[in-house]
XYZ file of C-alpha atoms in Angstrom:
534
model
C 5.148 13.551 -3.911
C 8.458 15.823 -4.833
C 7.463 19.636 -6.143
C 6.224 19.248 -10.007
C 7.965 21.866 -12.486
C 6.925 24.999 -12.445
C 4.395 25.145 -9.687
C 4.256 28.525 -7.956
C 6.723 28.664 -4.388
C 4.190 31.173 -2.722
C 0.763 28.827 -3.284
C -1.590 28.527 -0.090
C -0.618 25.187 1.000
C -3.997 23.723 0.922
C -4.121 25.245 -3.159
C -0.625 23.378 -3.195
C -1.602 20.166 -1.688
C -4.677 19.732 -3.956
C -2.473 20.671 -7.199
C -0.339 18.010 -6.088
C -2.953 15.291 -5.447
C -4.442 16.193 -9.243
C -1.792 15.464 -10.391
C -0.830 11.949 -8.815
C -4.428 10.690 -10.359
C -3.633 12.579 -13.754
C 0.319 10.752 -13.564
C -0.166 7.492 -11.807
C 2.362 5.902 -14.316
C 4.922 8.392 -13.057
C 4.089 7.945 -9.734
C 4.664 4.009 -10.230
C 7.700 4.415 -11.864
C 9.170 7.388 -9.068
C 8.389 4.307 -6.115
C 10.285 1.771 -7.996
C 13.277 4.141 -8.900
C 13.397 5.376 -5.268
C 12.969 2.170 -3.882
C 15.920 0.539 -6.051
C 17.931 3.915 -5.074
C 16.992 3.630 -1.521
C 18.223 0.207 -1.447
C 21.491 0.559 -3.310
C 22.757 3.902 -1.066
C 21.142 3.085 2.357
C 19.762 -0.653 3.093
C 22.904 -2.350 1.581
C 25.283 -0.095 3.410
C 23.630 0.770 6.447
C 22.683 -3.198 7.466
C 25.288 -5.273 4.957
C 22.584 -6.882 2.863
C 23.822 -9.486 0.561
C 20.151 -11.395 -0.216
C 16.730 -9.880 -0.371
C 13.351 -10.287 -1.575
C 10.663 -7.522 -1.737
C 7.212 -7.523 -3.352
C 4.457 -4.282 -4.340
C 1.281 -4.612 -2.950
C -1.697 -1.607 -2.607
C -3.979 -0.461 -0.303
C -7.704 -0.140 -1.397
C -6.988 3.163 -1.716
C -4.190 2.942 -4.124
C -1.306 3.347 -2.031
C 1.597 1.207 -3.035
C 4.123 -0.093 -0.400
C 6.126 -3.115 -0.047
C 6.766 -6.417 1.656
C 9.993 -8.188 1.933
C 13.049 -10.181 3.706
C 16.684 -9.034 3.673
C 19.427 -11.377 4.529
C 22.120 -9.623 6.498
C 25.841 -11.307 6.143
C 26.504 -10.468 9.942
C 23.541 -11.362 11.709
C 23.437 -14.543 13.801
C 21.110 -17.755 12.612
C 18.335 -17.654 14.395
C 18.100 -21.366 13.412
C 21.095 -22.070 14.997
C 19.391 -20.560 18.379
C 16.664 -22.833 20.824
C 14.370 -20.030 21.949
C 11.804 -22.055 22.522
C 13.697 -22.244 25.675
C 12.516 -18.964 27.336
C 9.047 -20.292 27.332
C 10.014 -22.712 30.293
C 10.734 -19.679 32.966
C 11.017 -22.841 35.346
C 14.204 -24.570 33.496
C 17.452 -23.121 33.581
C 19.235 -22.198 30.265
C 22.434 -23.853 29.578
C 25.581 -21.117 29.538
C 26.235 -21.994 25.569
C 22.505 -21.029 24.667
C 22.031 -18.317 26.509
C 24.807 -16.587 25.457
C 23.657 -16.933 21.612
C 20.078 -15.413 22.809
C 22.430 -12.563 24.086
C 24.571 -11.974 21.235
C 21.598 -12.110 18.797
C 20.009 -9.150 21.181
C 23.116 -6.704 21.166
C 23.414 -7.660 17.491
C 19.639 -6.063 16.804
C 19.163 -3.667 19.782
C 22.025 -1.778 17.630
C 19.713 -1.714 14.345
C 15.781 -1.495 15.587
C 14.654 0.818 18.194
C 11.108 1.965 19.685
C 11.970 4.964 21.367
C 11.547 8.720 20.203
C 14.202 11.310 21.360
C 11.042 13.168 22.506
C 7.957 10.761 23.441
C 4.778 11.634 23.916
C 3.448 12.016 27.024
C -0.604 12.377 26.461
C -1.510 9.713 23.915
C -4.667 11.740 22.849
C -2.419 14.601 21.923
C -3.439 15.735 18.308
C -0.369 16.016 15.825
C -0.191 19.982 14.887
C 2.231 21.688 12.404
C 3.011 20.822 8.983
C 3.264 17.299 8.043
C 7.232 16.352 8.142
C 6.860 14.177 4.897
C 6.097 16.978 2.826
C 8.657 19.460 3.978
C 11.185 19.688 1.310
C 14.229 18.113 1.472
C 16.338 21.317 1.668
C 14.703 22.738 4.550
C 15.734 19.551 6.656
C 17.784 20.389 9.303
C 18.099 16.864 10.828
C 17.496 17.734 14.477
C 16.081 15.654 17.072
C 12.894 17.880 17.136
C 12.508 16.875 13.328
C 12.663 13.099 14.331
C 10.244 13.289 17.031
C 7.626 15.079 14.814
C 8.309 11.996 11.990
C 7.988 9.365 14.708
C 4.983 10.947 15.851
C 3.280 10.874 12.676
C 4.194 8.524 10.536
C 5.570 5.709 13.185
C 2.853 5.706 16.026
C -0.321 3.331 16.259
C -2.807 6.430 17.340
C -6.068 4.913 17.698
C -7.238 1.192 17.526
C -10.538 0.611 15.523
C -12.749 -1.850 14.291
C -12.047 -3.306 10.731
C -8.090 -2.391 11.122
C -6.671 -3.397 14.139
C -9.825 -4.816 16.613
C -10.031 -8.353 17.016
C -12.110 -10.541 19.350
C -8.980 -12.597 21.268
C -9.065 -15.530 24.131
C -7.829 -14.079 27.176
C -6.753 -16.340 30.102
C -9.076 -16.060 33.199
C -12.142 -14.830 31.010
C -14.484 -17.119 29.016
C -15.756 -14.665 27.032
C -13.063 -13.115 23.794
C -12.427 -9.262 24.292
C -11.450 -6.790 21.796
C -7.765 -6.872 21.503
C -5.228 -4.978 19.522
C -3.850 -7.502 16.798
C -0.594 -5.916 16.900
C -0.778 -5.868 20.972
C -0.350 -2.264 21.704
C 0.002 -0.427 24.411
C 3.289 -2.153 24.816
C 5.304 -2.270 27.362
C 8.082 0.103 28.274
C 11.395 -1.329 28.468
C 15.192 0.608 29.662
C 16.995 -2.648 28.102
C 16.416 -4.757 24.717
C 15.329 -8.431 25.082
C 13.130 -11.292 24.042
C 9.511 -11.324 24.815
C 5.936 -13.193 24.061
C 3.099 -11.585 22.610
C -0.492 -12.338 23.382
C -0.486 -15.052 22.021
C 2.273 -16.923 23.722
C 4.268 -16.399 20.426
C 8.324 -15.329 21.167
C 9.276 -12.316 19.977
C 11.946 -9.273 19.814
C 11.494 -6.329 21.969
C 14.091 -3.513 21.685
C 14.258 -0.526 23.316
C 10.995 1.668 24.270
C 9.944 4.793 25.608
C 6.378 5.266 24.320
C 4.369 2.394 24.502
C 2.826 3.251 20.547
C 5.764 3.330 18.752
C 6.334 1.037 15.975
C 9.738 -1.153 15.697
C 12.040 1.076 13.164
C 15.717 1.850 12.599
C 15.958 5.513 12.736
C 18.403 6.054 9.417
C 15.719 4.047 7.822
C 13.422 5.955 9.089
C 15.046 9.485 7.844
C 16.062 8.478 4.351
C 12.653 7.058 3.130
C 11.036 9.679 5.497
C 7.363 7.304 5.278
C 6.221 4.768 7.526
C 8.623 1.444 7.551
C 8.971 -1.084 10.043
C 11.884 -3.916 10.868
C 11.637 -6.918 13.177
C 14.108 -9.878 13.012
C 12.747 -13.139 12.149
C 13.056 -15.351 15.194
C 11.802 -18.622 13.474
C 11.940 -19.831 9.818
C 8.129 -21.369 10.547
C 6.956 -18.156 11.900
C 7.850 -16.319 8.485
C 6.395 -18.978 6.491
C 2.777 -19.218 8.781
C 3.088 -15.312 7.801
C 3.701 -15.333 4.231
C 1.110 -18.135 3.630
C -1.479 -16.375 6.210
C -1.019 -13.179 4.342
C -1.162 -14.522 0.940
C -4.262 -16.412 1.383
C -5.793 -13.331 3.328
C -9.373 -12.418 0.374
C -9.698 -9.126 -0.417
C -12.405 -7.473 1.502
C -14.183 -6.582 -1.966
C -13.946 -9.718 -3.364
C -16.753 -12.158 -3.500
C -16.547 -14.825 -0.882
C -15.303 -18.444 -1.954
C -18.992 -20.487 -1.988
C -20.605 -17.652 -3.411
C -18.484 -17.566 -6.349
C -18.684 -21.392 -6.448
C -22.662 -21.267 -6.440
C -22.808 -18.764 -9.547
C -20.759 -21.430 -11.661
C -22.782 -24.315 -10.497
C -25.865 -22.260 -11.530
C -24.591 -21.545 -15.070
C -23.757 -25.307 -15.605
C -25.437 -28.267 -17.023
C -26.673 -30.874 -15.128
C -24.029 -33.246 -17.289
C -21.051 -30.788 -16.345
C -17.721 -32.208 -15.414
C -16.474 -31.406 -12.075
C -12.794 -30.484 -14.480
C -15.269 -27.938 -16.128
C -16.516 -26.786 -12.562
C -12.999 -26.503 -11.826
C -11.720 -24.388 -15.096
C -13.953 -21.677 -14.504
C -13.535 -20.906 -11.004
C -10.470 -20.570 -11.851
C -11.061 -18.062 -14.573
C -13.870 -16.414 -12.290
C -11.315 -15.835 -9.433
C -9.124 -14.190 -11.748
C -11.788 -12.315 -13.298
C -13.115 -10.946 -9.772
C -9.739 -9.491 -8.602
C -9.747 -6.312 -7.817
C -7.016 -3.961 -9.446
C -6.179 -0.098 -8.020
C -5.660 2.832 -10.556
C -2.273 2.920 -9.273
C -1.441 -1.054 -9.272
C -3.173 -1.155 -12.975
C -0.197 1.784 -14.043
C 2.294 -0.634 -12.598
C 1.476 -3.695 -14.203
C 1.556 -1.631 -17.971
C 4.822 -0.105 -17.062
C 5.860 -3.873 -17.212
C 7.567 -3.031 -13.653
C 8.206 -6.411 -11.606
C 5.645 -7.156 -8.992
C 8.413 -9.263 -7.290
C 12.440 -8.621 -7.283
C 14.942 -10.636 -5.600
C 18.712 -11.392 -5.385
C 17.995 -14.599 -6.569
C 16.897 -16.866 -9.234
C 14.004 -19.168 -9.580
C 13.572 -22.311 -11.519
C 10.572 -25.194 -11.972
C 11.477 -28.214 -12.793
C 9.747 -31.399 -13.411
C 11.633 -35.262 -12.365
C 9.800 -37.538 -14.005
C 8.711 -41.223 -12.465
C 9.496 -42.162 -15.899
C 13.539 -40.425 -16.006
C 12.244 -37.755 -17.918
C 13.794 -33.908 -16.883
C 12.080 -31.020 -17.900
C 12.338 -26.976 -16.938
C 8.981 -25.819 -16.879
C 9.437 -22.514 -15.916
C 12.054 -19.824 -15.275
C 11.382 -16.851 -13.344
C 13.881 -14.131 -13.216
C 13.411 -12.053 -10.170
C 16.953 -10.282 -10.113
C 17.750 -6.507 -11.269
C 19.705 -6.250 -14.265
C 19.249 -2.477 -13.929
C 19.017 -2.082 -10.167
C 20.233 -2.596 -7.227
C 23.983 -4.125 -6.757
C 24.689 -6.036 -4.086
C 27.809 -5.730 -2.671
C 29.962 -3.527 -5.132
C 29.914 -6.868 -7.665
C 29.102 -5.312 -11.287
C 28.595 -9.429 -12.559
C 27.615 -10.898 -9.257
C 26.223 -14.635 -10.515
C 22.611 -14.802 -8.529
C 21.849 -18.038 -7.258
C 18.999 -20.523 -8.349
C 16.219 -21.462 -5.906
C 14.724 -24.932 -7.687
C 11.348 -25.292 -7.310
C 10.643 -29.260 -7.772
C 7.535 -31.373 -9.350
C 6.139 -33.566 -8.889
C 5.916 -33.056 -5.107
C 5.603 -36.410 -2.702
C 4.689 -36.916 0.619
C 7.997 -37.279 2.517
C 6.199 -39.756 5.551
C 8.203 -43.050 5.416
C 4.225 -44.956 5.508
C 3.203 -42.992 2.356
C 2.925 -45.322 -0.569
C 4.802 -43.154 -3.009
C 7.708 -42.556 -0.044
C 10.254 -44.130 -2.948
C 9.471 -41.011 -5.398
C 10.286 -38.766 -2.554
C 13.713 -40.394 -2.268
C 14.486 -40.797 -5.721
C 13.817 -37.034 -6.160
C 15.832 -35.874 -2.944
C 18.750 -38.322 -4.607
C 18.808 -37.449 -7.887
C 18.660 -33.709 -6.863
C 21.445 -33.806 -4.324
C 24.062 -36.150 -6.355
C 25.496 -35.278 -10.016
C 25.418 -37.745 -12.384
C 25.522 -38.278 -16.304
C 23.866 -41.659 -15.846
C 21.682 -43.032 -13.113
C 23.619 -46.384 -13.074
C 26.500 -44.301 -11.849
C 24.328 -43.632 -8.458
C 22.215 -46.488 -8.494
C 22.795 -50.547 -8.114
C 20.430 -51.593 -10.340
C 16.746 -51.531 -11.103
C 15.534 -54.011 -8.247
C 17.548 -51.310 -5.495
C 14.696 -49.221 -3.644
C 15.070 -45.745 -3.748
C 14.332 -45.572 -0.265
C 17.249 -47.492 0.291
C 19.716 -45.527 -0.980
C 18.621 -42.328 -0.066
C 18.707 -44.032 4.082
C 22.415 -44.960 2.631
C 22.992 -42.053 1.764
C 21.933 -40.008 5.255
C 23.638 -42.581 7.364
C 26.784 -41.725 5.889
C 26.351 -38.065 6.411
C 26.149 -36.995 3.209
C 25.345 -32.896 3.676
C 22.336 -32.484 0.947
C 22.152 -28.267 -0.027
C 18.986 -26.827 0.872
C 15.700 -27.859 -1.611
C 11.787 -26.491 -1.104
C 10.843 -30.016 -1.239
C 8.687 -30.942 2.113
C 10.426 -32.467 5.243
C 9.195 -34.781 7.248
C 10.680 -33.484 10.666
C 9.597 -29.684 9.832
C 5.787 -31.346 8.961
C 6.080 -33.224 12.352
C 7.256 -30.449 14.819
C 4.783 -29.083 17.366
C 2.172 -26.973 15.608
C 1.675 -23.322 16.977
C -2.101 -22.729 18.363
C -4.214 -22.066 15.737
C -5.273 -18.458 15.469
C -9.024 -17.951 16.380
C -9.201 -14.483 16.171
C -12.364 -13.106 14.883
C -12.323 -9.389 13.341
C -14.592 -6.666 14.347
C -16.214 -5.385 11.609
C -16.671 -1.503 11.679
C -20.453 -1.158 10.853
C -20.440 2.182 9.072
C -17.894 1.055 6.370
C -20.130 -2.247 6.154
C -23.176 -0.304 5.473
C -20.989 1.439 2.574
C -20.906 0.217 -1.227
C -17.610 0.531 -3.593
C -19.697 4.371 -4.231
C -18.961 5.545 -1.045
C -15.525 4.629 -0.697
C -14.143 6.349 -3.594
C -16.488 9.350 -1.969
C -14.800 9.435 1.094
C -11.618 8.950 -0.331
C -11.850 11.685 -2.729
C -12.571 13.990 -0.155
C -11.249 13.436 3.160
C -7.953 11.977 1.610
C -5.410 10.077 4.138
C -8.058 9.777 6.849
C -10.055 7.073 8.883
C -13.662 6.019 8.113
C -14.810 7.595 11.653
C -17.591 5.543 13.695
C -20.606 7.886 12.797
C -23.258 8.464 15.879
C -26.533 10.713 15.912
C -24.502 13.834 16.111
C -22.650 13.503 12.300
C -26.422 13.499 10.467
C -25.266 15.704 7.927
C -21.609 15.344 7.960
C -21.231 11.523 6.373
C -19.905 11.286 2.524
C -23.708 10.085 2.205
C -24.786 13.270 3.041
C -21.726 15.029 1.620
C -23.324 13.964 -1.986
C -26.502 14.510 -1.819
C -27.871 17.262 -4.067
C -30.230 19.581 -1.936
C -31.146 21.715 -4.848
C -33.064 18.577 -6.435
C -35.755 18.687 -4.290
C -35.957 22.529 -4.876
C -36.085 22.583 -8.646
C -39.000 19.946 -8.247
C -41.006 21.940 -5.542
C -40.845 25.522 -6.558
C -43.046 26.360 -4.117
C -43.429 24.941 -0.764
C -46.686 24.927 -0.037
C -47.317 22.896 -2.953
C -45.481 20.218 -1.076
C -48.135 20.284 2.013
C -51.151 19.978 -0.352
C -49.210 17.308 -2.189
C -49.523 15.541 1.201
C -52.665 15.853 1.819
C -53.904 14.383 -1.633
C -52.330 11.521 -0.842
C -53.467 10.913 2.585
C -56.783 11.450 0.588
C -56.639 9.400 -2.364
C -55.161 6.542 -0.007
C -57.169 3.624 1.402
C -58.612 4.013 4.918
C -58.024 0.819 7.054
C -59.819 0.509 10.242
C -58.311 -1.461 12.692
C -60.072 -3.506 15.114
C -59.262 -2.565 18.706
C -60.111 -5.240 20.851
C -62.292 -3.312 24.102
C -60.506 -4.232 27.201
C -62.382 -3.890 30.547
C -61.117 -1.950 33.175
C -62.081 -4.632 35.841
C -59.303 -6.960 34.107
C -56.329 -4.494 34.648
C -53.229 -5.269 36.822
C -53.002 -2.979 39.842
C -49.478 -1.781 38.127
C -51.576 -1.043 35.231
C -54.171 0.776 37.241
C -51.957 2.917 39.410
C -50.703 4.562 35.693
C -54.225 4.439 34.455
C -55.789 6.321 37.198
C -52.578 9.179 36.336
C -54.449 9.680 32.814
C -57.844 9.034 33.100
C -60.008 10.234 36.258
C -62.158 6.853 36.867
C-alpha cells in the first residue's frame, strides 16, 4: 500500500506497518479503486509494450482473506499458434518428428524462452533458508536501485513456492509403480533444473512449457513483469486451446470452501416445501439460495459498489437468440471493453470486436434428432442475407443439406462458440482424481477463528499445531484469563467448590466382576507376581 499523506518518515516500522493496515480496512473503497487504476496503468505502459498485446481478457477475484488479484489471457500479435503446432507428438519418444513440425516446436520455444524465465540472478542454495531483511514490496519506490541483489530478494519472496501444506498445495496423486496415492505437490514442485528451455510433461502426463531454471521453487515469471508490479505474477503460454478451457471451467466450478455443499443446500429446500411442490419451484429457489449463500469479502463488497467491472476485455460480447420459428432476437449485450482504460495499440477509436454468444444451442452429432437446427444456425450465422430464400432452395431443402453443401465447397465459416462435433469427439485427457488433503487444524476452525488469525498474524500460514503450541493458537490467543479471576476471587474457594460437588453428586458403585488367580495367563502372571507378592 503506497505511504498515506502525512504519516510521520521516522515511525518504528512495525507502528508504520500497523497504521498502514488500519487504514486499508478503514479505505477498502480506495484500495479497490488504487488496484484497478494500477492495473489499467500497468497494462497500458508495460504489458502492451513489453509483450505486443493486441487482445486480452482479465477478471478480479479474492482470497478469503480479502486479497484481490486477477486472472486472465493476453493475445500476443507475434507469438506462434499453438493450434497450428502437433505437440501431442513429443508424447511418442519412440516416433520420429517430421523436420516441418519440429521446427515449429522450436521456434515457439525461442519465441517464449525470451519472455518467461525461472531462474534468479542469485538462487538459493538451502531451501529452508528463512527470508531476513525488509520486505522488498514495501520499500519505496525511490529507494530502488534496480540491482540484481534487489531482484533476488523479490524472487525470493514473493516468486518462490516455500513450503507445501495440506489444504493449499497437498494432494493425494496416482503414482506409477505404487498402488497406494501419495501426497503430491499439485503444482509439481521441486522441479527440475534445466541449462536450456524446452517442452516437458507434468505429473500427470499433461505437455507443458519449461523455460529456463536454476532453483527448482521458482515460479514461471518475466522479470520486467516482475519489477514493475513488484507482487507475485506468473506467465505460462497456453499450449492447447482444450487445456485453457478444462482450466477455466475446472476453476469456475471450483465451491467455495465456506459455502454449503450442493445436497445440503438441496435438502433444506426440499424440507421447506410442500408435499404438492413443483420440481420448477424446487428449482427457483436453489437458485435464489445459491445466490443467497455466496460469500462476499470486505474488499470484493467495496468493488462491486464502486460499480468497477468484475470482467474487462478487448472485446465485445453479444447473446443472441435464432429462432426455429425465423425469429432474431439480442438478448443480451455485455460490454467488457475500457472506454476509460487501457488502449491497445496507440488506436484512440480502435472498433472492438463482437464475440456472439448463440441460443438456442443444439447438439452438433449428425444422429441427434435436432442435427438440422444445428445446421440451420451454423448457416444462417456464417452467410449474409436479407431473405432466407436468397440462401435457401425452398422449404422441403434440409438444412443439413446445405450446410454439407456448403463445407464441401470450402466455404471458410469465422470462428462461433457454438459446439463442434470434432472438438466433442477428440481423445479426452485422464480425468483428474486427485483428492485434497485437508489441513485438520483449519477444519477444526469456524468463520470466528479465521478472521482471529487473520487479524493478528496477517500474511501468514495457518501452521499445523502439535502439543508444544498449547497456548500459542488464535483459540488461546482470545481467551480472556481474567474471567475466571473476577469469578473466583479467592482460590481456595475454587477447591471447596470441588469438593461440594463431588459431595452433592451421586455415588455409583460399579460391579467388579472377582477374577481368580488360578484363571490367569502365565503372561498375565509373570506381571502379576511384579505387583503383588502371591
Amino acid at each position: 500500500m503506497p505511504k498515506v499523506c502525512g504519516e510521520p518518515g521516522n515511525d518504528d516500522p512495525r507502528i508504520a506497518r500497523q497504521r498502514r493496515r488500519q487504514a486499508l480496512i478503514k479505505n477498502r473503497h480506495i484500495a479497490a479503486a488504487y488496484l484497478d487504476e494500477q492495473l489499467k496503468m500497468f497494462f497500458q505502459h508495460v504489458l502492451i509494450p513489453l509483450l505486443g498485446v493486441h487482445k486480452y481478457w482479465y477478471r478480479y477475484e479474492w482470497q478469503e482473506r480479502g486479497s484481490g488479484h486477477i486472472h486472465g489471457f493476453l493475445w500476443l500479435k507475434d507469438a506462434p499458434n499453438p493450434d497450428n503446432i502437433n505437440f501431442d507428438l513429443l508424447k511418442k519418444p519412440d516416433e520420429d518428428i517430421p523436420e516441418d513440425e519440429s521446427e515449429k516446436i522450436q521456434q515457439f520455444v525461442r519465441y517464449w524462452d525470451k519472455i518467461i524465465t525461472a531462474s534468479s540472478p542469485f538462487p538459493c542454495e538451502d531451501d529452508n533458508m528463512p527470508l531476513t531483511g525488509q520486505h522488498p514490496c514495501s520499500i519505496p519506490r525511490d529507494n530502488l536501485q534496480n540491482t540484481k541483489q534487489e531482484l533476488a530478494d523479490l524472487i525470493n519472496w514473493v516468486e518462490r513456492h516455500t513450503k507445501c501444506m495440506p489444504g493449499y498445495c497437498l494432494m493425494k496423486r496416482n503414482v506409477p509403480g505404487l498402488a497406494e496415492p501419495q501426497p503430491t505437490c499439485r503444482f509439481d514442485y521441486p522441479m527440475p533444473l534445466r541449462a536450456e528451455a524446452g517442452i516437458g510433461l507434468n505429473s500427470k502426463g499433461r505437455l507443458r512449457f519449461e523455460p529456463r531454471r536454476n532453483d527448482s521453487l521458482i515460479n514461471t515469471h518475466n522479470t520486467a513483469m516482475l519489477l514493475g508490479w513488484r507482487a507475485n505474477i506468473d506467465i505460462k503460454p497456453v499450449l492447447s486451446k482444450y487445456a485453457a478451457i478444462d482450466y477455466i471451467a475446472k476453476y469456475a466450478s471450483k465451491s467455495e470452501k465456506q459455502a454449503p455443499a450442493f445436497p445440503e443446500m438441496l435438502a433444506s429446500v426440499m424440507e421447506s416445501m410442500e408435499d404438492a411442490g413443483l420440481a420448477q419451484t424446487a428449482c427457483q429457489k436453489m437458485l435464489n439460495r445459491m445466490l443467497g449463500e455466496r460469500t462476499y469479502s470486505a474488499q470484493e463488497t467495496a468493488h462491486l459498489l464502486l460499480s468497477i467491472p468484475l470482467v474487462r476485455a478487448s472485446d465485445n460480447f453479444k447473446t443472441l437468440y435464432i429462432g426455429v420459428e425465423g425469429d432474431f432476437r439480442e438478448l443480451a449485450s455485455q460490454d467488457t471493453t475500457d472506454e476509460d482504460g487501457i488502449n491497445l495499440n496507440g488506436e484512440e477509436n480502435r472498433i472492438a470486436l463482437t464475440v456472439l454468444r448463440v441460443y438456442s444451442r443444439f447438439s452438433p452429432n449428425p444422429e441427434d434428432d435436432r442435427y438440422d437446427d444445428y445446421c440451420r444456425t451454423k448457416v444462417l450465422l456464417c452467410h449474409p442475407f436479407c431473405d432466407l430464400n436468397t440462401i435457401h432452395d425452398g422449404n422441403d431443402q434440409p438444412w443439413a443439406e446445405l450446410f454439407a453443401r456448403c463445407r464441401t465447397s470450402n466455404h471458410s465459416h469465422p470462428k462461433d462458440t457454438l459446439r463442434c462435433w470434432e472438438d466433442e469427439n477428440r481423445p479426452a485427457d485422464e480425468d483428474d482424481k486427485d483428492e485434497e488433503i485437508e489441513n485438520p487444524d483449519v477444519l477444526a476452525m469456524d468463520e470466528e477463528d479465521w478472521q482471529a488469525w487473520a487479524r493478528m498474524r496477517p500474511n501468514m500460514d495457518i501452521p499445523l499445531y502439535g502439543r508444544d503450541d498449547l497456548g500459542r493458537r488464535p483459540l488461546d490467543d482470545k481467551w480472556d484469563i481474567h474471567a475466571s479471576r473476577a469469578r473466583w476471587r479467592d482460590i481456595n474457594l475454587l477447591s471447596t467448590w470441588i469438593d461440594e460437588q463431588k459431595r452433592e453428586a451421586p455415588q455409583i458403585q460399579e460391579h467388579v466382576p472377582i477374577i481368580g488367580i488360578n484363571t490367569l495367563e502365565p503372561e498375565q502372571h509373570v506381571i502379576l507376581n511384579q505387583y503383588v507378592s502371591v
